[in-house]
Tab-separated table of N, CA and C in Angstrom:
chain	number	residue	atom	x	y	z
A	1	UNK	N	-97.465	-16.547	-8.160
A	1	UNK	CA	-96.586	-17.336	-9.040
A	1	UNK	C	-95.568	-18.129	-8.196
A	2	UNK	N	-95.089	-17.545	-7.104
A	2	UNK	CA	-94.111	-18.123	-6.208
A	2	UNK	C	-94.716	-19.434	-5.610
A	3	UNK	N	-95.989	-19.240	-5.177
A	3	UNK	CA	-96.652	-20.405	-4.523
A	3	UNK	C	-96.837	-21.640	-5.402
A	4	UNK	N	-96.879	-21.371	-6.665
A	4	UNK	CA	-97.061	-22.453	-7.693
A	4	UNK	C	-95.857	-23.411	-7.714
A	5	UNK	N	-94.777	-22.984	-7.214
A	5	UNK	CA	-93.583	-23.794	-7.381
A	5	UNK	C	-93.405	-24.822	-6.136
A	6	UNK	N	-94.089	-24.470	-5.134
A	6	UNK	CA	-93.943	-25.254	-3.904
A	6	UNK	C	-94.190	-26.874	-4.119
A	7	UNK	N	-95.287	-27.125	-4.933
A	7	UNK	CA	-95.522	-28.552	-5.142
A	7	UNK	C	-94.464	-29.316	-5.950
A	8	UNK	N	-93.567	-28.606	-6.558
A	8	UNK	CA	-92.528	-29.304	-7.454
A	8	UNK	C	-91.617	-30.288	-6.615
A	9	UNK	N	-91.575	-29.955	-5.280
A	9	UNK	CA	-90.720	-30.886	-4.459
A	9	UNK	C	-91.437	-32.203	-4.173
A	10	UNK	N	-92.684	-32.247	-4.248
A	10	UNK	CA	-93.412	-33.566	-3.920
A	10	UNK	C	-92.922	-34.704	-4.798
A	11	UNK	N	-92.580	-34.441	-6.003
A	11	UNK	CA	-92.029	-35.519	-6.840
A	11	UNK	C	-90.842	-36.101	-6.317
A	12	UNK	N	-89.902	-35.292	-5.936
A	12	UNK	CA	-88.631	-35.789	-5.331
A	12	UNK	C	-88.859	-36.463	-4.029
A	13	UNK	N	-89.731	-35.888	-3.234
A	13	UNK	CA	-90.010	-36.395	-1.838
A	13	UNK	C	-90.533	-37.887	-2.001
A	14	UNK	N	-91.572	-38.108	-2.961
A	14	UNK	CA	-92.043	-39.367	-3.132
A	14	UNK	C	-91.078	-40.374	-3.589
A	15	UNK	N	-90.214	-39.872	-4.643
A	15	UNK	CA	-89.172	-40.775	-5.193
A	15	UNK	C	-88.168	-41.171	-4.123
A	16	UNK	N	-87.710	-40.253	-3.342
A	16	UNK	CA	-86.634	-40.487	-2.345
A	16	UNK	C	-87.145	-41.409	-1.298
A	17	UNK	N	-88.409	-41.194	-0.762
A	17	UNK	CA	-88.931	-42.008	0.323
A	17	UNK	C	-89.230	-43.409	-0.215
A	18	UNK	N	-89.665	-43.541	-1.416
A	18	UNK	CA	-89.878	-44.934	-1.932
A	18	UNK	C	-88.519	-45.615	-2.208
A	19	UNK	N	-87.604	-44.897	-2.790
A	19	UNK	CA	-86.310	-45.492	-3.176
A	19	UNK	C	-85.563	-46.051	-1.947
A	20	UNK	N	-85.529	-45.149	-0.860
A	20	UNK	CA	-84.910	-45.551	0.324
A	20	UNK	C	-85.669	-46.351	1.406
A	21	UNK	N	-86.968	-46.599	1.096
A	21	UNK	CA	-87.871	-47.293	1.904
A	21	UNK	C	-88.058	-46.628	3.191
A	22	UNK	N	-88.400	-45.323	3.203
A	22	UNK	CA	-88.580	-44.531	4.443
A	22	UNK	C	-89.986	-44.266	4.583
A	23	UNK	N	-90.558	-44.185	5.825
A	23	UNK	CA	-92.056	-43.948	6.007
A	23	UNK	C	-92.375	-42.389	5.862
A	24	UNK	N	-93.549	-42.086	5.322
A	24	UNK	CA	-93.882	-40.689	5.308
A	24	UNK	C	-94.572	-40.503	6.510
A	25	UNK	N	-93.932	-40.267	7.596
A	25	UNK	CA	-94.527	-40.047	8.946
A	25	UNK	C	-94.532	-38.490	9.212
A	26	UNK	N	-94.552	-38.217	10.489
A	26	UNK	CA	-94.550	-36.794	10.865
A	26	UNK	C	-93.413	-36.026	10.508
A	27	UNK	N	-92.151	-36.611	10.727
A	27	UNK	CA	-90.924	-35.900	10.445
A	27	UNK	C	-90.719	-35.733	9.006
A	28	UNK	N	-91.163	-36.705	8.167
A	28	UNK	CA	-91.010	-36.564	6.650
A	28	UNK	C	-91.982	-35.447	6.223
A	29	UNK	N	-93.162	-35.325	6.863
A	29	UNK	CA	-94.029	-34.281	6.510
A	29	UNK	C	-93.494	-32.841	6.887
A	30	UNK	N	-92.794	-32.935	8.067
A	30	UNK	CA	-92.179	-31.632	8.500
A	30	UNK	C	-91.118	-31.268	7.419
A	31	UNK	N	-90.346	-32.187	7.049
A	31	UNK	CA	-89.416	-31.910	6.015
A	31	UNK	C	-89.961	-31.486	4.763
A	32	UNK	N	-91.083	-31.948	4.361
A	32	UNK	CA	-91.729	-31.587	3.148
A	32	UNK	C	-92.284	-30.085	3.308
A	33	UNK	N	-92.686	-29.756	4.416
A	33	UNK	CA	-93.125	-28.342	4.679
A	33	UNK	C	-91.967	-27.377	4.601
A	34	UNK	N	-90.761	-27.803	5.224
A	34	UNK	CA	-89.625	-26.919	5.107
A	34	UNK	C	-89.123	-26.911	3.710
A	35	UNK	N	-89.285	-28.059	3.001
A	35	UNK	CA	-88.825	-27.996	1.610
A	35	UNK	C	-89.576	-27.019	0.780
A	36	UNK	N	-90.853	-26.839	1.082
A	36	UNK	CA	-91.594	-25.874	0.397
A	36	UNK	C	-91.002	-24.418	0.489
A	37	UNK	N	-90.623	-24.101	1.702
A	37	UNK	CA	-89.952	-22.814	1.939
A	37	UNK	C	-88.678	-22.716	1.125
A	38	UNK	N	-87.874	-23.754	1.086
A	38	UNK	CA	-86.635	-23.687	0.343
A	38	UNK	C	-86.902	-23.446	-1.124
A	39	UNK	N	-87.884	-24.084	-1.675
A	39	UNK	CA	-88.165	-24.047	-3.118
A	39	UNK	C	-88.704	-22.634	-3.419
A	40	UNK	N	-89.555	-22.138	-2.527
A	40	UNK	CA	-90.077	-20.789	-2.842
A	40	UNK	C	-89.042	-19.690	-2.710
A	41	UNK	N	-88.033	-19.973	-1.822
A	41	UNK	CA	-86.902	-18.925	-1.625
A	41	UNK	C	-86.232	-18.917	-2.982
A	42	UNK	N	-85.916	-20.019	-3.556
A	42	UNK	CA	-85.214	-20.107	-4.868
A	42	UNK	C	-86.003	-19.315	-5.868
A	43	UNK	N	-87.331	-19.546	-5.892
A	43	UNK	CA	-88.213	-18.887	-6.904
A	43	UNK	C	-88.135	-17.365	-6.770
A	44	UNK	N	-88.193	-16.902	-5.388
A	44	UNK	CA	-88.161	-15.506	-5.237
A	44	UNK	C	-86.881	-14.871	-5.724
A	45	UNK	N	-85.796	-15.608	-5.482
A	45	UNK	CA	-84.420	-15.102	-5.951
A	45	UNK	C	-84.456	-14.865	-7.440
A	46	UNK	N	-85.015	-15.931	-8.118
A	46	UNK	CA	-84.991	-15.921	-9.591
A	46	UNK	C	-85.880	-14.849	-10.131
A	47	UNK	N	-87.116	-14.811	-9.641
A	47	UNK	CA	-88.128	-13.728	-10.072
A	47	UNK	C	-87.613	-12.342	-9.723
A	48	UNK	N	-87.039	-12.132	-8.581
A	48	UNK	CA	-86.542	-10.853	-8.122
A	48	UNK	C	-85.415	-10.412	-9.194
A	49	UNK	N	-84.548	-11.394	-9.618
A	49	UNK	CA	-83.439	-10.968	-10.567
A	49	UNK	C	-84.065	-10.653	-11.934
A	50	UNK	N	-85.096	-11.315	-12.316
A	50	UNK	CA	-85.782	-10.922	-13.536
A	50	UNK	C	-86.363	-9.559	-13.544
A	51	UNK	N	-87.018	-9.280	-12.437
A	51	UNK	CA	-87.624	-7.908	-12.301
A	51	UNK	C	-86.504	-6.847	-12.263
A	52	UNK	N	-85.511	-7.158	-11.545
A	52	UNK	CA	-84.358	-6.135	-11.541
A	52	UNK	C	-83.810	-5.831	-12.953
A	53	UNK	N	-83.631	-6.965	-13.691
A	53	UNK	CA	-83.136	-6.840	-15.035
A	53	UNK	C	-84.069	-6.021	-15.903
A	54	UNK	N	-85.344	-6.404	-15.835
A	54	UNK	CA	-86.367	-5.571	-16.615
A	54	UNK	C	-86.350	-4.050	-16.224
A	55	UNK	N	-86.276	-3.820	-14.869
A	55	UNK	CA	-86.165	-2.407	-14.491
A	55	UNK	C	-84.910	-1.694	-14.956
A	56	UNK	N	-83.883	-2.432	-15.202
A	56	UNK	CA	-82.562	-1.945	-15.647
A	56	UNK	C	-82.607	-1.673	-17.223
A	57	UNK	N	-83.705	-2.069	-17.839
A	57	UNK	CA	-83.854	-1.714	-19.250
A	57	UNK	C	-83.820	-2.856	-20.124
A	58	UNK	N	-83.576	-4.106	-19.674
A	58	UNK	CA	-83.428	-5.235	-20.560
A	58	UNK	C	-84.802	-5.602	-21.118
A	59	UNK	N	-84.863	-6.052	-22.332
A	59	UNK	CA	-86.141	-6.520	-22.821
A	59	UNK	C	-86.553	-7.781	-21.918
A	60	UNK	N	-87.885	-7.958	-21.767
A	60	UNK	CA	-88.302	-9.044	-20.955
A	60	UNK	C	-87.761	-10.446	-21.272
A	61	UNK	N	-87.722	-10.784	-22.546
A	61	UNK	CA	-87.235	-12.116	-22.923
A	61	UNK	C	-85.811	-12.299	-22.574
A	62	UNK	N	-85.009	-11.233	-22.812
A	62	UNK	CA	-83.576	-11.241	-22.520
A	62	UNK	C	-83.394	-11.302	-20.992
A	63	UNK	N	-84.191	-10.594	-20.213
A	63	UNK	CA	-84.097	-10.547	-18.881
A	63	UNK	C	-84.349	-11.873	-18.158
A	64	UNK	N	-85.358	-12.549	-18.665
A	64	UNK	CA	-85.772	-13.947	-18.254
A	64	UNK	C	-84.500	-14.897	-18.413
A	65	UNK	N	-84.020	-14.876	-19.683
A	65	UNK	CA	-82.925	-15.742	-20.022
A	65	UNK	C	-81.692	-15.448	-19.223
A	66	UNK	N	-81.275	-14.231	-19.226
A	66	UNK	CA	-79.988	-13.838	-18.532
A	66	UNK	C	-80.073	-13.925	-17.056
A	67	UNK	N	-81.249	-13.689	-16.434
A	67	UNK	CA	-81.343	-13.788	-14.951
A	67	UNK	C	-81.349	-15.385	-14.544
A	68	UNK	N	-81.830	-16.174	-15.404
A	68	UNK	CA	-81.891	-17.542	-15.125
A	68	UNK	C	-80.384	-18.048	-15.190
A	69	UNK	N	-79.625	-17.626	-16.206
A	69	UNK	CA	-78.337	-18.051	-16.288
A	69	UNK	C	-77.458	-17.516	-15.166
A	70	UNK	N	-77.691	-16.260	-14.726
A	70	UNK	CA	-76.824	-15.755	-13.728
A	70	UNK	C	-77.068	-16.294	-12.329
A	71	UNK	N	-78.375	-16.752	-12.079
A	71	UNK	CA	-78.768	-17.185	-10.789
A	71	UNK	C	-78.737	-18.722	-10.671
A	72	UNK	N	-78.393	-19.369	-11.815
A	72	UNK	CA	-78.285	-20.772	-11.808
A	72	UNK	C	-77.304	-21.376	-10.871
A	73	UNK	N	-76.140	-20.785	-10.783
A	73	UNK	CA	-74.979	-21.254	-9.864
A	73	UNK	C	-75.356	-21.012	-8.350
A	74	UNK	N	-75.819	-19.792	-8.015
A	74	UNK	CA	-76.192	-19.631	-6.572
A	74	UNK	C	-77.365	-20.526	-6.138
A	75	UNK	N	-78.309	-20.724	-6.959
A	75	UNK	CA	-79.485	-21.619	-6.591
A	75	UNK	C	-78.948	-23.038	-6.449
A	76	UNK	N	-78.162	-23.501	-7.323
A	76	UNK	CA	-77.711	-24.891	-7.305
A	76	UNK	C	-76.787	-25.074	-6.139
A	77	UNK	N	-75.863	-24.112	-5.818
A	77	UNK	CA	-74.899	-24.308	-4.726
A	77	UNK	C	-75.610	-24.253	-3.428
A	78	UNK	N	-76.676	-23.372	-3.160
A	78	UNK	CA	-77.450	-23.427	-1.984
A	78	UNK	C	-78.222	-24.694	-1.691
A	79	UNK	N	-78.730	-25.254	-2.825
A	79	UNK	CA	-79.524	-26.472	-2.841
A	79	UNK	C	-78.505	-27.636	-2.394
A	80	UNK	N	-77.348	-27.674	-3.106
A	80	UNK	CA	-76.380	-28.652	-2.794
A	80	UNK	C	-75.848	-28.680	-1.418
A	81	UNK	N	-75.764	-27.439	-0.814
A	81	UNK	CA	-75.254	-27.359	0.535
A	81	UNK	C	-76.378	-27.860	1.483
A	82	UNK	N	-77.547	-27.512	1.159
A	82	UNK	CA	-78.638	-28.034	2.021
A	82	UNK	C	-78.797	-29.544	2.027
A	83	UNK	N	-78.560	-30.069	0.770
A	83	UNK	CA	-78.667	-31.515	0.605
A	83	UNK	C	-77.532	-32.274	1.345
A	84	UNK	N	-76.326	-31.726	1.209
A	84	UNK	CA	-75.172	-32.311	1.840
A	84	UNK	C	-75.274	-32.207	3.410
A	85	UNK	N	-75.916	-31.109	3.865
A	85	UNK	CA	-76.084	-31.009	5.334
A	85	UNK	C	-76.978	-32.028	5.889
A	86	UNK	N	-77.845	-32.597	5.005
A	86	UNK	CA	-78.716	-33.613	5.465
A	86	UNK	C	-78.176	-34.982	5.445
A	87	UNK	N	-76.968	-35.189	4.962
A	87	UNK	CA	-76.436	-36.547	4.906
A	87	UNK	C	-76.204	-37.219	6.241
A	88	UNK	N	-75.732	-36.451	7.209
A	88	UNK	CA	-75.492	-37.086	8.654
A	88	UNK	C	-76.909	-37.477	9.238
A	89	UNK	N	-77.893	-36.843	8.909
A	89	UNK	CA	-79.274	-37.291	9.512
A	89	UNK	C	-79.825	-38.471	8.882
A	90	UNK	N	-79.309	-38.940	7.676
A	90	UNK	CA	-79.912	-40.028	7.076
A	90	UNK	C	-79.857	-41.292	7.804
A	91	UNK	N	-78.889	-41.493	8.694
A	91	UNK	CA	-78.615	-42.667	9.493
A	91	UNK	C	-79.419	-42.666	10.780
A	92	UNK	N	-80.057	-41.506	11.044
A	92	UNK	CA	-80.804	-41.460	12.395
A	92	UNK	C	-82.348	-42.051	12.128
A	93	UNK	N	-82.692	-42.725	13.019
A	93	UNK	CA	-83.994	-43.463	12.868
A	93	UNK	C	-85.156	-42.454	12.918
A	94	UNK	N	-85.033	-41.454	13.814
A	94	UNK	CA	-86.124	-40.383	13.952
A	94	UNK	C	-86.031	-39.413	12.764
A	95	UNK	N	-84.836	-38.791	12.479
A	95	UNK	CA	-84.776	-37.757	11.528
A	95	UNK	C	-84.362	-38.241	10.119
A	96	UNK	N	-84.184	-39.411	9.889
A	96	UNK	CA	-83.791	-39.975	8.547
A	96	UNK	C	-84.854	-39.757	7.566
A	97	UNK	N	-86.199	-40.005	7.764
A	97	UNK	CA	-87.106	-39.712	6.732
A	97	UNK	C	-87.251	-38.252	6.303
A	98	UNK	N	-87.098	-37.308	7.371
A	98	UNK	CA	-87.015	-35.952	7.003
A	98	UNK	C	-85.907	-35.584	6.118
A	99	UNK	N	-84.719	-36.169	6.386
A	99	UNK	CA	-83.429	-35.811	5.579
A	99	UNK	C	-83.630	-36.278	4.080
A	100	UNK	N	-84.251	-37.560	4.030
A	100	UNK	CA	-84.543	-38.030	2.648
A	100	UNK	C	-85.535	-37.265	1.916
A	101	UNK	N	-86.591	-36.848	2.627
A	101	UNK	CA	-87.574	-36.014	2.002
A	101	UNK	C	-87.004	-34.697	1.490
A	102	UNK	N	-86.142	-34.134	2.381
A	102	UNK	CA	-85.599	-32.814	1.990
A	102	UNK	C	-84.577	-33.002	0.803
A	103	UNK	N	-83.797	-33.970	0.937
A	103	UNK	CA	-82.792	-34.243	-0.094
A	103	UNK	C	-83.335	-34.613	-1.397
A	104	UNK	N	-84.292	-35.531	-1.461
A	104	UNK	CA	-84.883	-35.938	-2.771
A	104	UNK	C	-85.804	-34.771	-3.319
A	105	UNK	N	-86.500	-34.156	-2.473
A	105	UNK	CA	-87.442	-32.993	-2.969
A	105	UNK	C	-86.517	-31.860	-3.541
A	106	UNK	N	-85.555	-31.484	-2.887
A	106	UNK	CA	-84.768	-30.369	-3.227
A	106	UNK	C	-83.936	-30.654	-4.480
A	107	UNK	N	-83.483	-31.895	-4.626
A	107	UNK	CA	-82.771	-32.234	-5.789
A	107	UNK	C	-83.706	-32.035	-7.044
A	108	UNK	N	-84.884	-32.654	-7.035
A	108	UNK	CA	-85.801	-32.665	-8.128
A	108	UNK	C	-86.386	-31.206	-8.345
A	109	UNK	N	-86.752	-30.525	-7.208
A	109	UNK	CA	-87.376	-29.295	-7.260
A	109	UNK	C	-86.446	-28.159	-7.777
A	110	UNK	N	-85.072	-28.296	-7.442
A	110	UNK	CA	-84.172	-27.279	-7.927
A	110	UNK	C	-84.026	-27.314	-9.398
A	111	UNK	N	-83.968	-28.459	-9.966
A	111	UNK	CA	-83.809	-28.690	-11.428
A	111	UNK	C	-85.047	-28.150	-12.027
A	112	UNK	N	-86.247	-28.571	-11.520
A	112	UNK	CA	-87.458	-28.136	-12.071
A	112	UNK	C	-87.728	-26.682	-11.954
A	113	UNK	N	-87.296	-26.130	-10.865
A	113	UNK	CA	-87.445	-24.668	-10.644
A	113	UNK	C	-86.698	-23.869	-11.737
A	114	UNK	N	-85.432	-24.276	-11.942
A	114	UNK	CA	-84.629	-23.544	-13.000
A	114	UNK	C	-85.207	-23.692	-14.342
A	115	UNK	N	-85.993	-24.745	-14.622
A	115	UNK	CA	-86.598	-24.944	-15.966
A	115	UNK	C	-88.087	-24.372	-15.936
A	116	UNK	N	-88.820	-24.501	-14.880
A	116	UNK	CA	-90.220	-24.215	-14.790
A	116	UNK	C	-90.416	-22.701	-14.515
A	117	UNK	N	-89.711	-22.065	-13.681
A	117	UNK	CA	-89.942	-20.669	-13.280
A	117	UNK	C	-89.726	-19.752	-14.457
A	118	UNK	N	-88.705	-19.769	-15.247
A	118	UNK	CA	-88.598	-19.020	-16.394
A	118	UNK	C	-89.810	-19.095	-17.374
A	119	UNK	N	-90.120	-20.310	-17.662
A	119	UNK	CA	-91.256	-20.586	-18.551
A	119	UNK	C	-92.605	-20.113	-18.010
A	120	UNK	N	-92.811	-20.326	-16.644
A	120	UNK	CA	-93.964	-19.887	-16.068
A	120	UNK	C	-94.011	-18.232	-16.024
A	121	UNK	N	-92.888	-17.701	-15.760
A	121	UNK	CA	-92.832	-16.179	-15.820
A	121	UNK	C	-93.153	-15.675	-17.215
A	122	UNK	N	-92.636	-16.256	-18.266
A	122	UNK	CA	-92.879	-15.874	-19.705
A	122	UNK	C	-94.442	-16.076	-19.950
A	123	UNK	N	-95.025	-17.171	-19.580
A	123	UNK	CA	-96.368	-17.476	-19.824
A	123	UNK	C	-97.298	-16.599	-19.032
A	124	UNK	N	-96.878	-16.278	-17.790
A	124	UNK	CA	-97.724	-15.490	-16.846
A	124	UNK	C	-97.835	-14.072	-17.413
A	125	UNK	N	-96.668	-13.513	-17.778
A	125	UNK	CA	-96.698	-12.088	-18.272
A	125	UNK	C	-96.738	-12.022	-19.890
A	126	UNK	N	-97.039	-13.100	-20.554
A	126	UNK	CA	-97.116	-13.137	-21.991
A	126	UNK	C	-95.868	-12.535	-22.614
A	127	UNK	N	-94.698	-12.990	-22.197
A	127	UNK	CA	-93.503	-12.539	-22.786
A	127	UNK	C	-93.217	-13.411	-24.015
A	128	UNK	N	-92.843	-12.751	-25.186
A	128	UNK	CA	-92.627	-13.598	-26.412
A	128	UNK	C	-91.247	-13.235	-26.889
A	129	UNK	N	-90.563	-14.273	-27.520
A	129	UNK	CA	-89.170	-14.028	-28.064
A	129	UNK	C	-89.201	-12.922	-29.068
A	130	UNK	N	-90.186	-12.591	-29.695
A	130	UNK	CA	-90.196	-11.473	-30.719
A	130	UNK	C	-90.025	-10.074	-30.110
A	131	UNK	N	-90.109	-10.045	-28.774
A	131	UNK	CA	-89.940	-8.851	-28.076
A	131	UNK	C	-88.442	-8.474	-27.762
A	132	UNK	N	-87.675	-9.544	-28.160
A	132	UNK	CA	-86.144	-9.384	-27.915
A	132	UNK	C	-85.617	-8.424	-28.922
A	133	UNK	N	-84.838	-7.559	-28.423
A	133	UNK	CA	-84.166	-6.487	-29.409
A	133	UNK	C	-82.782	-6.882	-29.680
A	134	UNK	N	-82.481	-7.169	-31.007
A	134	UNK	CA	-81.158	-7.696	-31.391
A	134	UNK	C	-80.414	-6.644	-31.961
């Protein structure tokens, strides 16, 4: 399931490179590979929190929802920190395409991860809202 989220960054990579007219050369490809690791790390954090909540006795539907809400801020902050760290590299001729690839991919993939992973988890394990105990 974690591997399925890696391609989410390709949308942002393509948009950022096209928008800023950067080539998709070796360093941009290197940035895209690194981006896959960043995205999968966010997914692992979220899935691990869901699993911990289920083991703690939460109903699966509630665990998915609450884990996503609790992990939203840390995931967004780490993504923002990584994107901001790339800003100085954007002016560099060699490393600029990598920076734009990481920044664009991480921006789009982080938002999609927060929306896609809970839905994927619920579909993967067939979790239904009716299982929620009110």
